Tab-separated table of C-alpha atoms in Angstrom:
chain	number	residue	atom	x	y	z
A	1	MET	CA	117.424	69.089	67.932
A	2	MET	CA	120.425	70.564	69.760
A	3	LYS	CA	118.134	72.082	72.402
A	4	LYS	CA	116.414	68.712	72.932
A	5	ARG	CA	119.779	66.991	73.342
A	6	LEU	CA	120.956	69.676	75.795
A	7	PHE	CA	117.701	69.383	77.768
A	8	LEU	CA	118.028	65.582	77.858
A	9	SER	CA	121.655	65.809	79.017
A	10	ILE	CA	120.736	68.215	81.814
A	11	ALA	CA	117.789	66.023	82.848
A	12	LEU	CA	119.961	62.911	82.926
A	13	ALA	CA	122.604	64.765	84.948
A	14	LEU	CA	120.002	65.902	87.460
A	15	VAL	CA	118.641	62.374	87.755
A	16	ALA	CA	122.166	61.061	88.242
A	17	MET	CA	122.810	63.644	90.947
A	18	GLY	CA	119.597	62.640	92.662
A	19	VAL	CA	120.530	58.970	92.590
A	20	SER	CA	123.991	59.798	93.905
A	21	ALA	CA	122.575	61.899	96.715
A	22	GLN	CA	120.186	59.097	97.708
A	23	GLU	CA	122.508	56.117	97.353
A	24	TRP	CA	123.559	56.133	101.021
A	25	LYS	CA	121.505	55.084	104.019
A	26	ARG	CA	122.681	57.297	106.906
A	27	VAL	CA	122.448	56.473	110.605
A	28	GLU	CA	123.619	58.834	113.355
A	29	ALA	CA	126.497	57.142	115.164
A	30	SER	CA	125.050	57.970	118.588
A	31	GLU	CA	121.911	56.001	117.670
A	32	LEU	CA	124.041	52.873	117.329
A	33	ASN	CA	126.340	51.825	120.212
A	34	LEU	CA	128.700	54.631	121.203
A	35	VAL	CA	131.280	53.278	123.663
A	36	GLY	CA	134.102	54.737	125.737
A	37	LYS	CA	132.167	57.590	127.343
A	38	ALA	CA	132.688	58.630	130.943
A	39	PHE	CA	129.349	60.448	131.230
A	40	ASP	CA	126.129	61.113	129.367
A	41	THR	CA	126.406	64.562	127.783
A	42	PRO	CA	123.918	66.753	125.860
A	43	ASN	CA	126.123	66.403	122.791
A	44	PRO	CA	126.841	62.649	122.694
A	45	TYR	CA	130.262	63.224	121.116
A	46	HIS	CA	131.523	65.371	124.002
A	47	ARG	CA	133.501	63.618	126.727
A	48	ILE	CA	132.760	65.985	129.618
A	49	ASP	CA	129.852	68.382	130.118
A	50	THR	CA	131.538	71.720	130.784
A	51	VAL	CA	128.279	73.162	132.110
A	52	VAL	CA	128.431	70.637	134.952
A	53	TYR	CA	132.209	70.722	135.530
A	54	LYS	CA	133.946	74.085	135.841
A	55	GLY	CA	137.449	75.514	136.032
A	56	PHE	CA	138.839	74.471	132.656
A	57	THR	CA	140.903	76.826	130.509
A	58	ASP	CA	139.613	77.538	126.992
A	59	GLY	CA	141.945	74.891	125.573
A	60	GLU	CA	140.907	72.292	128.141
A	61	ASN	CA	137.265	73.168	127.581
A	62	PHE	CA	137.696	72.394	123.873
A	63	GLN	CA	139.434	69.110	124.670
A	64	CYS	CA	136.437	68.125	126.823
A	65	ARG	CA	134.342	68.414	123.665
A	66	VAL	CA	136.450	66.277	121.292
A	67	PRO	CA	135.555	62.570	120.957
A	68	ALA	CA	139.075	61.149	121.430
A	69	GLY	CA	138.816	57.478	122.348
A	70	LEU	CA	135.100	57.200	121.556
A	71	ALA	CA	134.055	54.451	119.166
A	72	VAL	CA	130.893	53.209	117.472
A	73	LEU	CA	129.919	49.528	117.424
A	74	PHE	CA	127.605	48.339	114.661
A	75	LYS	CA	126.984	45.458	112.291
A	76	THR	CA	126.182	45.635	108.598
A	77	ASP	CA	125.990	43.478	105.494
A	78	ALA	CA	127.085	46.392	103.292
A	79	ASP	CA	129.881	46.024	100.753
A	80	LYS	CA	131.130	49.535	101.546
A	81	ILE	CA	131.015	51.900	104.504
A	82	GLY	CA	131.341	55.661	104.607
A	83	VAL	CA	130.777	58.527	107.009
A	84	SER	CA	129.401	62.042	106.805
A	85	ALA	CA	130.022	64.631	109.493
A	86	GLU	CA	129.241	68.086	110.743
A	87	PHE	CA	131.889	69.742	112.886
A	88	SER	CA	131.627	72.600	115.346
A	89	GLN	CA	135.394	73.006	115.065
A	90	ILE	CA	137.711	71.030	112.803
A	91	ASN	CA	141.423	70.603	113.398
A	92	LYS	CA	143.682	71.755	110.561
A	93	SER	CA	146.725	69.701	111.553
A	94	SER	CA	148.473	67.457	109.054
A	95	TYR	CA	147.655	64.479	111.316
A	96	ARG	CA	144.719	62.705	109.721
A	97	SER	CA	143.695	61.160	113.052
A	98	TYR	CA	142.650	64.583	114.340
A	99	ARG	CA	139.671	64.845	111.956
A	100	GLY	CA	139.367	61.308	110.618
A	101	VAL	CA	137.805	57.964	111.483
A	102	ASP	CA	139.439	54.555	111.803
A	103	LEU	CA	137.562	51.300	111.133
A	104	TYR	CA	138.168	47.785	112.457
A	105	ILE	CA	136.151	44.676	111.580
A	106	LYS	CA	136.155	41.434	113.562
A	107	LYS	CA	137.520	38.397	111.752
A	108	ASP	CA	138.212	35.030	113.381
A	109	GLY	CA	137.782	36.622	116.804
A	110	GLN	CA	140.233	39.473	116.186
A	111	TRP	CA	139.698	43.128	115.395
A	112	LEU	CA	141.466	43.701	112.084
A	113	TRP	CA	142.061	47.103	110.546
A	114	ALA	CA	139.656	47.669	107.644
A	115	GLY	CA	139.967	51.278	106.513
A	116	MET	CA	140.267	54.937	107.420
A	117	ASN	CA	139.616	58.345	105.931
A	118	ASP	CA	139.622	61.940	107.060
A	119	PHE	CA	137.702	65.073	106.182
A	120	PRO	CA	139.544	67.983	104.557
A	121	TYR	CA	140.443	70.768	106.990
A	122	ASP	CA	138.064	73.122	105.141
A	123	HIS	CA	135.185	70.611	105.270
A	124	ASN	CA	131.796	72.348	105.499
A	125	ASP	CA	129.431	70.018	103.614
A	126	LYS	CA	127.543	67.920	106.156
A	127	ASP	CA	126.050	65.794	103.346
A	128	ARG	CA	129.399	64.829	101.842
A	129	VAL	CA	130.214	61.143	102.353
A	130	ILE	CA	133.805	59.973	102.572
A	131	THR	CA	134.299	56.265	101.912
A	132	VAL	CA	136.151	54.332	104.598
A	133	VAL	CA	136.183	50.864	103.009
A	134	SER	CA	134.724	49.414	99.807
A	135	SER	CA	134.557	46.238	97.682
A	136	MET	CA	133.908	44.013	100.688
A	137	ALA	CA	132.678	40.437	100.288
A	138	PRO	CA	129.042	39.565	101.128
A	139	GLY	CA	128.115	38.776	104.708
A	140	VAL	CA	127.480	40.514	108.012
A	141	LYS	CA	130.446	42.390	109.471
A	142	GLU	CA	130.927	43.400	113.106
A	143	CYS	CA	132.429	46.886	113.043
A	144	LEU	CA	134.299	49.164	115.442
A	145	LEU	CA	134.772	52.756	114.239
A	146	TYR	CA	136.923	55.244	116.167
A	147	LEU	CA	135.979	58.927	116.004
A	148	PRO	CA	138.350	61.879	115.432
A	149	LEU	CA	140.903	62.683	118.119
A	150	TYR	CA	140.959	66.451	117.989
A	151	SER	CA	137.902	67.987	116.299
A	152	GLU	CA	134.541	68.846	117.840
A	153	VAL	CA	131.762	66.784	116.246
A	154	LYS	CA	128.138	67.940	116.002
A	155	SER	CA	126.978	64.982	113.929
A	156	MET	CA	128.619	61.809	112.632
A	157	LYS	CA	126.582	59.538	110.405
A	158	ILE	CA	127.547	56.004	109.413
A	159	CYS	CA	126.684	55.511	105.739
A	160	VAL	CA	125.980	52.262	103.898
A	161	PRO	CA	124.397	51.713	100.481
A	162	GLU	CA	120.591	51.868	100.336
A	163	GLY	CA	119.137	48.415	100.872
A	164	SER	CA	121.948	47.364	103.231
A	165	MET	CA	121.360	46.400	106.844
A	166	ILE	CA	122.969	48.424	109.627
A	167	GLU	CA	122.230	47.824	113.304
A	168	SER	CA	123.728	48.532	116.707
A	169	LEU	CA	126.212	45.890	117.888
A	170	GLU	CA	126.205	44.846	121.536
A	171	SER	CA	129.582	45.657	123.078
A	172	PRO	CA	131.895	42.672	123.498
A	173	PHE	CA	134.191	44.762	125.717
A	174	ARG	CA	134.217	43.969	129.432
A	175	HIS	CA	134.379	46.187	132.506
A	176	ARG	CA	135.390	49.878	132.403
A	177	ILE	CA	139.007	50.980	132.734
A	178	ALA	CA	139.455	54.748	133.036
A	179	PHE	CA	142.586	56.182	131.419
A	180	HIS	CA	143.518	59.794	132.203
A	181	GLY	CA	146.678	61.501	131.080
A	182	SER	CA	148.653	63.742	128.787
A	183	SER	CA	149.003	63.996	125.021
A	184	PHE	CA	150.376	60.452	125.179
A	185	THR	CA	147.061	59.156	126.510
A	186	HIS	CA	145.191	61.466	124.113
A	187	GLY	CA	147.027	59.878	121.149
A	188	ILE	CA	148.809	62.932	119.765
A	189	SER	CA	150.916	62.242	116.633
A	190	THR	CA	149.091	59.020	115.738
A	191	GLY	CA	148.395	58.493	112.069
A	192	ARG	CA	144.958	57.001	112.777
A	193	SER	CA	142.478	57.610	115.576
A	194	GLY	CA	142.522	53.953	116.614
A	195	MET	CA	146.223	53.964	117.518
A	196	SER	CA	146.404	55.624	120.950
A	197	TYR	CA	147.686	53.156	123.532
A	198	PRO	CA	144.369	52.931	125.507
A	199	VAL	CA	142.367	51.834	122.445
A	200	GLN	CA	145.103	49.435	121.345
A	201	PHE	CA	144.761	47.984	124.865
A	202	MET	CA	141.010	47.746	124.199
A	203	ARG	CA	141.388	45.637	121.047
A	204	ARG	CA	144.111	43.398	122.462
A	205	THR	CA	142.526	42.665	125.850
A	206	GLY	CA	138.780	42.999	125.290
A	207	LEU	CA	138.558	45.491	128.182
A	208	GLN	CA	136.670	48.762	127.692
A	209	PRO	CA	138.713	51.937	128.165
A	210	VAL	CA	137.156	55.237	129.162
A	211	THR	CA	139.737	57.564	127.640
A	212	LEU	CA	140.285	60.999	129.126
A	213	GLY	CA	143.546	62.172	127.587
A	214	PHE	CA	144.151	65.935	127.609
A	215	SER	CA	147.084	66.986	125.476
A	216	GLY	CA	149.427	69.256	127.430
A	217	ASN	CA	146.948	69.688	130.262
A	218	CYS	CA	147.126	66.667	132.557
A	219	LYS	CA	148.696	68.318	135.612
A	220	MET	CA	146.669	66.831	138.462
A	221	GLN	CA	144.591	70.010	138.693
A	222	PRO	CA	141.896	69.932	141.414
A	223	TYR	CA	139.152	70.503	138.822
A	224	PHE	CA	140.299	67.427	136.887
A	225	ALA	CA	140.180	65.501	140.161
A	226	ASP	CA	136.551	66.695	140.513
A	227	VAL	CA	135.778	64.963	137.215
A	228	LEU	CA	137.739	61.805	137.960
A	229	GLU	CA	136.046	61.382	141.339
A	230	ASP	CA	132.740	61.040	139.459
A	231	VAL	CA	133.947	58.616	136.762
A	232	GLU	CA	132.491	55.165	137.414
A	233	ALA	CA	134.997	52.499	136.443
A	234	ASP	CA	136.433	49.209	137.670
A	235	ALA	CA	140.028	50.471	137.591
A	236	TYR	CA	141.903	53.732	136.985
A	237	VAL	CA	145.109	54.178	134.996
A	238	PHE	CA	146.836	57.562	135.166
A	239	ASP	CA	149.696	59.137	133.175
A	240	PRO	CA	150.245	62.146	135.499
A	241	PHE	CA	153.973	62.928	135.168
A	242	SER	CA	154.311	63.891	131.503
A	243	ASN	CA	152.856	67.427	131.692
A	244	PRO	CA	153.540	68.886	135.167
A	245	ASN	CA	156.999	70.189	136.037
A	246	ILE	CA	158.973	69.018	139.070
A	247	PRO	CA	157.520	71.544	141.583
A	248	MET	CA	153.953	70.673	140.455
A	249	ILE	CA	154.615	66.949	140.875
A	250	ARG	CA	156.014	67.486	144.362
A	251	GLU	CA	153.032	69.622	145.381
A	252	ARG	CA	150.159	67.794	143.720
A	253	LEU	CA	150.832	64.063	143.441
A	254	LEU	CA	150.051	62.773	146.924
A	255	PRO	CA	146.938	64.962	147.415
A	256	PHE	CA	145.697	63.827	143.980
A	257	ILE	CA	146.195	60.144	144.822
A	258	ASP	CA	144.526	60.656	148.196
A	259	ARG	CA	141.422	62.068	146.496
A	260	MET	CA	141.283	59.171	144.021
A	261	VAL	CA	141.641	56.539	146.767
A	262	LYS	CA	138.861	58.115	148.834
A	263	ALA	CA	136.559	58.460	145.799
A	264	HIS	CA	137.124	54.886	144.576
A	265	PRO	CA	137.764	52.695	147.622
A	266	GLY	CA	138.876	49.143	146.969
A	267	LYS	CA	139.547	49.766	143.285
A	268	PRO	CA	142.995	49.586	141.658
A	269	ILE	CA	144.647	52.929	140.901
A	270	ILE	CA	147.564	52.394	138.542
A	271	ILE	CA	150.045	55.240	138.082
A	272	GLN	CA	152.379	55.294	135.071
A	273	ARG	CA	155.844	56.784	135.138
A	274	THR	CA	156.574	59.129	132.228
A	275	ILE	CA	158.372	57.414	129.365
A	276	TYR	CA	161.900	58.173	128.177
A	277	TRP	CA	161.497	61.047	125.709
A	278	GLU	CA	163.779	60.560	122.716
A	279	LYS	CA	164.672	64.252	122.712
A	280	GLU	CA	166.703	63.325	125.811
A	281	ASN	CA	169.238	61.561	123.574
A	282	PHE	CA	171.335	64.738	123.117
A	283	ASP	CA	169.351	67.623	124.641
A	284	THR	CA	170.903	68.155	128.076
A	285	SER	CA	168.105	70.401	129.353
A	286	ALA	CA	165.573	67.702	128.427
A	287	GLN	CA	167.734	65.094	130.138
A	288	LYS	CA	167.770	67.138	133.349
A	289	GLU	CA	164.025	67.855	133.351
A	290	PHE	CA	162.674	64.428	132.477
A	291	SER	CA	165.180	62.368	134.449
A	292	GLY	CA	164.296	64.649	137.379
A	293	ARG	CA	160.593	63.953	136.921
A	294	ARG	CA	161.211	60.209	136.845
A	295	ALA	CA	163.430	60.293	139.924
A	296	LEU	CA	160.884	62.339	141.881
A	297	SER	CA	157.960	60.190	140.783
A	298	ASP	CA	159.892	57.022	141.752
A	299	SER	CA	160.478	58.432	145.213
A	300	LEU	CA	156.928	59.725	145.797
A	301	MET	CA	155.287	56.599	144.403
A	302	LYS	CA	157.285	54.454	146.826
A	303	ILE	CA	155.563	56.417	149.591
A	304	ALA	CA	152.122	56.203	147.938
A	305	CYS	CA	152.303	52.445	147.290
A	306	LYS	CA	153.300	51.857	150.919
A	307	GLN	CA	150.513	54.110	152.194
A	308	TYR	CA	147.675	52.777	149.991
A	309	LYS	CA	147.167	49.064	149.314
A	310	ASP	CA	145.236	49.669	146.062
A	311	VAL	CA	147.791	52.037	144.465
A	312	TYR	CA	150.296	50.622	141.962
A	313	TYR	CA	153.218	52.036	139.985
A	314	ILE	CA	154.217	50.782	136.539
A	315	LYS	CA	156.902	51.892	134.110
A	316	PRO	CA	155.828	52.088	130.443
A	317	ASP	CA	158.291	52.083	127.579
A	318	ALA	CA	157.771	53.389	124.045
A	319	ALA	CA	161.304	52.878	122.701
A	320	LEU	CA	162.285	50.176	120.231
A	321	HIS	CA	165.770	49.635	121.785
A	322	ASN	CA	167.259	48.553	118.475
A	323	GLY	CA	168.867	51.815	117.373
A	324	GLU	CA	165.756	52.867	115.468
A	325	SER	CA	163.556	55.756	116.556
A	326	SER	CA	159.940	55.250	117.575
A	327	THR	CA	159.158	58.944	117.972
A	328	ALA	CA	157.174	61.296	115.746
A	329	ASP	CA	158.814	64.487	116.987
A	330	GLY	CA	161.228	63.707	119.826
A	331	VAL	CA	158.384	63.880	122.356
A	332	HIS	CA	155.393	61.867	121.146
A	333	PRO	CA	155.655	58.278	119.955
A	334	ASN	CA	154.678	57.416	116.406
A	335	ASP	CA	152.161	54.631	115.761
A	336	ASN	CA	154.831	52.001	116.313
A	337	GLY	CA	155.941	53.687	119.530
A	338	TYR	CA	152.381	53.659	120.878
A	339	SER	CA	152.181	49.933	120.087
A	340	VAL	CA	155.408	49.399	122.033
A	341	TRP	CA	153.919	51.420	124.925
A	342	GLU	CA	150.732	49.322	124.979
A	343	ARG	CA	152.661	46.061	125.024
A	344	SER	CA	154.892	47.323	127.842
A	345	ILE	CA	151.914	47.967	130.141
A	346	GLU	CA	149.528	45.222	129.052
A	347	LYS	CA	150.879	42.374	131.205
A	348	PRO	CA	151.540	44.504	134.325
A	349	ILE	CA	148.033	45.977	134.194
A	350	LEU	CA	146.344	42.626	133.561
A	351	LYS	CA	148.281	41.096	136.471
A	352	ILE	CA	147.031	43.856	138.785
A	353	LEU	CA	143.450	43.619	137.496
A	354	ARG	CA	143.305	39.850	138.099
A	355	LYS	CA	143.751	40.521	141.823
A	356	TYR	CA	140.387	42.307	141.688
A	357	GLY	CA	138.603	39.701	139.580
A	358	ILE	CA	138.811	41.902	136.469
A	359	ARG	CA	139.518	39.629	133.500
């Protein structure tokens, strides 16, 4: 009798495991509508094909392969949504945005945050599903899911319960606005992967960013210019002063702008000044370096804007100006700081874009 009960318990457990393993319908994200890419690449979650473009350091090469700024558009009538993933390299940082996803769902014409989750840094089970949102009301939802900022993805599957509908969603985002820059543009220190300033700009304006942020490595290198010359977009927004030192800025800025103008004639090229870094509050060496960068960029951009009719200079701000800090570490903004940054550039950029019929 005991043996029969034990056998029955094991059988029931195995059946339960089978049901659990089969309860999700899984669809590869790249088979839906993957937006924000500059180029087609053999691995759809890479941003730049490093077989085609050469010259990158090992660190830059890795950053070419992370899906920062990429998002998946789909619609589903599911009451819960999850993801499963296989990584080539997973980031072990404490920032959940580096290996996690961030979900928004459209409601009354607005993209509202719906849920997020991240994979553990020792994740190695490609079949494991992490739930992003659950207990949703019936009805079809239009979904926008941002991919991890700083891990290399081999496969990312969107998971909904068996019997649910999931289909590609046509992009509601207009035009293509290329953003290239430093860790600020990459979204370093954000708590969620949908909080970098370019993708906040995406949700607030309805314009489609092509995000090419490279943490620590945006120094107007000629091999990055090779890439940017080939990026097809309606406008270009650069954050070029946050990584290079003063001698690099003096040497590289005007040749870099000249290449961009020649590659993209008649299109707006918008250059951002580096923000005030909160570590400047009391660190005198930081004050000297970053105030020097701003002064030099102000002077050189006056020349560039006079020389080229389609080059513009704007001054972003990520500070709250109320005595409270908006920094994560003295250098990078926190989520609130990135929201302040986006709002500081939104109107100036939209004003420039309207001159070119980009609305």
